[in-house]
Amino acid sequence: MNAPLRRVGVVVMVLFGLLFANLNWIQAYKADEYRTSDYNDRVQVADYKRKRGNIEAGGTAVATSKETTGTLKFLRTYPGGAEYAHVLGYKPVNLSDQGIERVENDFLAGTSDQLIGDRLKDMFTGDDSGGGNVLLTLSKKAQDAAYNQLRNNQVGAKKGAAIAIDPRTGAVQALVSMPSFDPNPLASHDTTEAAAAFNKLEQDPAGPLKNRALSETLPPGSTFKIVVAAAALENGITKTTQIPAGPSWTPPTSGSPIRNAEASICPEPKVTLLAAVTESCNTGFAQLGVQLGANVIKEKARQFGFEQEDLTVGELGEGGLPTAASRTGTIQNADGGDDPAALAQSSIGQRDVRMTPLEGAMIAASVAHNGSQMRPYLVRQLLAPDRTTSYYTAKARELRQPVSPQVASDLRDMMVSVVQNGTGKKAAISGYTVGGKTGTAQSAPDRPDHGWFIGFALDKNGTPISAVCVMLEQAGPGGSAEAARIAGQIMKAAIADPGGR
Amino acid sequence: MTVAATPASSPATAGEQSGVRLARSRRNAELSLLLLAMALVAAYGATVEANLLDTVTPDFWMPAAALGVVFLGLHLVIRFLAPFADPALLPAVALLNGLGVGFLRRIDLGEAPVADRESLATFAGQGGRQLAWTLASVILAAVLLAVMRDHRSISRYAYTLGLAGIVLVMLPAVLPPSISERNGARLWIQVAGFSIQPGEFAKLALLVFFAYYLVRKREVLSLASRRFLGIDFPRGRDLGPVVGVWLISVLVLVFEKDLGTSLLYFGMFVVTLYIATERVSWLLIGLVLFFGGAYLAYVLGETVGGPFANFYLRAEIWLDPFADPTDKGYQLVQGLLALGTGGLFGAGPGGGQPGLLPEVQNDFIFAGIGEELGLFGLSALLVVYLLIVERGLRAALAVRDSFGKLLAGGLAFTLGLQVFVIVGGISKLIPLTGQTTPFLSAGGSSLMANWLLIAVLLRVSDGARRPVTGAGGKAPRPAAGPPEQLHGAPTEVIKP
């Protein structure tokens, strides 16, 4: 019986040899394929093993990580809830991440090249200090005001957006899109729950996931008159130049008559440019636009930032939240020639003109800041996990100079007149010089008008503190006045919170 | 019937039996190896804590120490009751058992709330339960060594054990599912929170019966045969009982859907038959039957379905686990991903994610360990298993009686086959059939049965290595057969 026993011994060796060879195949040859497989949750678990850094606004953490007892060690939570959702985005387990969470993912996760020193230190100390912290430019008070005022607007608008920026730097002070959503369920470790929450938001007809402040465009209405006025000022017209007006004006060759919002607005045949802006005189600006020509208007709009497709709002150097390009449209006939009717309508911000609230705020900001437009940004500082080292501090950068300081000064005067004597009175803040421009934009004949306001606040030395744009979608009558009121509240909050930013 | 033992007196062993060789018990070697194994287990526990808790608690050595005390006890028992037993067996098994306890404790630590991790008691959780079962199993093994002073003595109970084996296998199938069913498989006896898997013990009982029966009949089996298709088949009446017992067991297991164990019994049966008869044709017949049967079951599962559908499903999963990676192929896929992630060096003890593996405390423990110890760690474990199996076979080679040869050879091979079935299963070498990984997987029945198996191997190796002259001053007995096999054994008349 020894011969078969010896052979059995050989058989066992062969069997174990097969196991060994197969384990080599799996653990050496196929290892990378398995390690990086889509079905391998280990990568994710490793992702959640290190404490992700905070995102902070005005000294308060608005995105933070909590330790759990589950397989995924840290749960991402958003104490600010819906208020900061469109800025922060969210970091879900199984969906794609959005917002600042996506833009600054490497730094927050601690995998950024910048944090290599911290990781090396962790290796030696055995600690795991987590990812870096992202400090936003948002002012807590301004953001609170923007969110609460927009949500509780007095005209019952369900959708809208508000954005405030510091005209001197481009730092975003407030950014709200309405309706918003709670990002917390999306970051749930229960992936079915998270997916259900996401699907519900995605299928919501109100589009809560849309960032209306940055990536949605609507006809700007009369706020566009600031662009036309700037073009006029550069083409031999002054604040006091009498321009043609009247109760109604029909563009030559074709088109329906252009009227003013109310009969009391510029019924006289000629008004000053200042008065036309103050009262928001449609007939005056329609004729002004036709007089200047489509190319002049389009070029001026482009210099203010229209047509820019690659603008992002995040760090100043790179990346950030994507924005939509604002457009003036073709302003042409079907045959390619100039179309006075289209030009007249475009000059009062209708027809194919489309603007983001961000662009509106940038126009107001450049007027307030002597014609210099600063590149908007959201990330103020990147702090090391232990908060001792700063890896990035925003240094304000000029984006472009749409108008000369002189033209800016004239525009400023006219916009201040709007708030002091005209349609934007509700934006006024006592002790500060506030300028602005209201806008009421028709979207479709059967839908209520959109209400707009762009404006700025200057302190008593004339230093610009805040520039803002508020948009209330389908707000109906009184929409622009309500937008002006909200804008005033936001700027007031921004003024009250100079150090918190 | 003295012929039964003649193969034992081959020239090589006869030389050893002449008393020329100086008998060495090598008990001190066993003790040193055992201490080394426990040091490794303690080091493993410390590494787990360092990785998982970021600190090493002052009590990290407790599980290793508890195991050390238990194994040291068994070592002392061996010293007195089986002084010539193979010195490598106990340390090798102790290392595996210790790593198993350590890994189960590592799972407990990973699952415990963060606040409780550093204060997890030694006997808490799965690791603690396994530790307690180890204690019980080792005591039982020691008792078996004490009671069974000569391995041949159990051949007296061969028929009883054979019957008991069948009963143990069948018990869960006839008991109501409320008692026997767990996770869809009816393999258990669960009473008042206490559960055992009787099938684990049936393996041992049946092998004793096979060994005894085949030794008694080996002459007729190898000589009295009918030639059919160029192969000599034994007569039905000679082979009948053992085939019957085996067939019942396998059918019941198939009915219970315990495919791994039925495969194990099949291999166990074929190999003992081959060792007993020394005819390669049995291996060939076994392999043909096995692969033929497997293929037939696969085809029937595809076409007819019903009771064979399970075979088909398992084969399909095996052929392409990534076809349905989140449902049917989930277990296998997760096992492969864990092994792949471990790579060559592994994530380190405590550095992996065993929580992502289904059944990681049981069927997939080897994959969980593979993620953390890597290819090098798993290779080392395979070598330890191989060492145990080959040491068992060596005891079989050296022992002087046929019954001991068949018993030790069968047990050693069965242990090796079990490792092959489960490790091959989780690494996609063969279709996955649920099976415990000996000494590593959580579960008292498996641990206890395998420790009893080791006790038998220790006893046989003691018999094999014990100098013949030392036994009561008797002269060398080159042809000494087991007396138990002689009484009552009717003389077989060989009819050509």
Coordinates of C-alpha atoms in Angstrom, one line a residue, chain A residues 4 70 92 99 134 185 204 206 208 212-213 242 252 266 287 334 353 366 371 377 390 392 421 441 443-444 460 463 497:
Chain A
P4 CA -0.3 4.3 -3.9
G70 CA -20.2 51.6 8.9
P92 CA -22.3 61.1 -3.1
G99 CA -20.0 71.8 -7.1
V134 CA -11.5 74.9 1.6
P185 CA -29.7 62.6 1.4
D204 CA -38.8 67.5 -10.4
A206 CA -39.0 72.9 -11.1
P208 CA -33.9 72.2 -8.2
R212 CA -29.8 79.3 -12.0
A213 CA -27.3 81.9 -10.8
Q242 CA -31.6 114.5 -25.3
P252 CA -38.6 101.3 -39.6
C266 CA -41.3 109.2 -21.1
Q287 CA -34.3 104.2 -30.9
A334 CA -33.3 85.9 -42.0
V353 CA -30.8 88.4 -25.6
S366 CA -17.7 96.8 -13.3
G371 CA -15.1 100.1 -15.3
Y377 CA -14.2 83.5 -7.6
S390 CA -2.2 77.9 3.6
Y392 CA -3.6 79.0 -1.8
N421 CA -35.6 108.7 -8.3
A441 CA -38.5 90.6 -19.2
S443 CA -40.6 85.3 -21.7
A444 CA -43.7 84.2 -23.6
K460 CA -19.7 107.2 1.8
T463 CA -15.8 102.6 -2.3
D497 CA -20.5 91.4 7.4

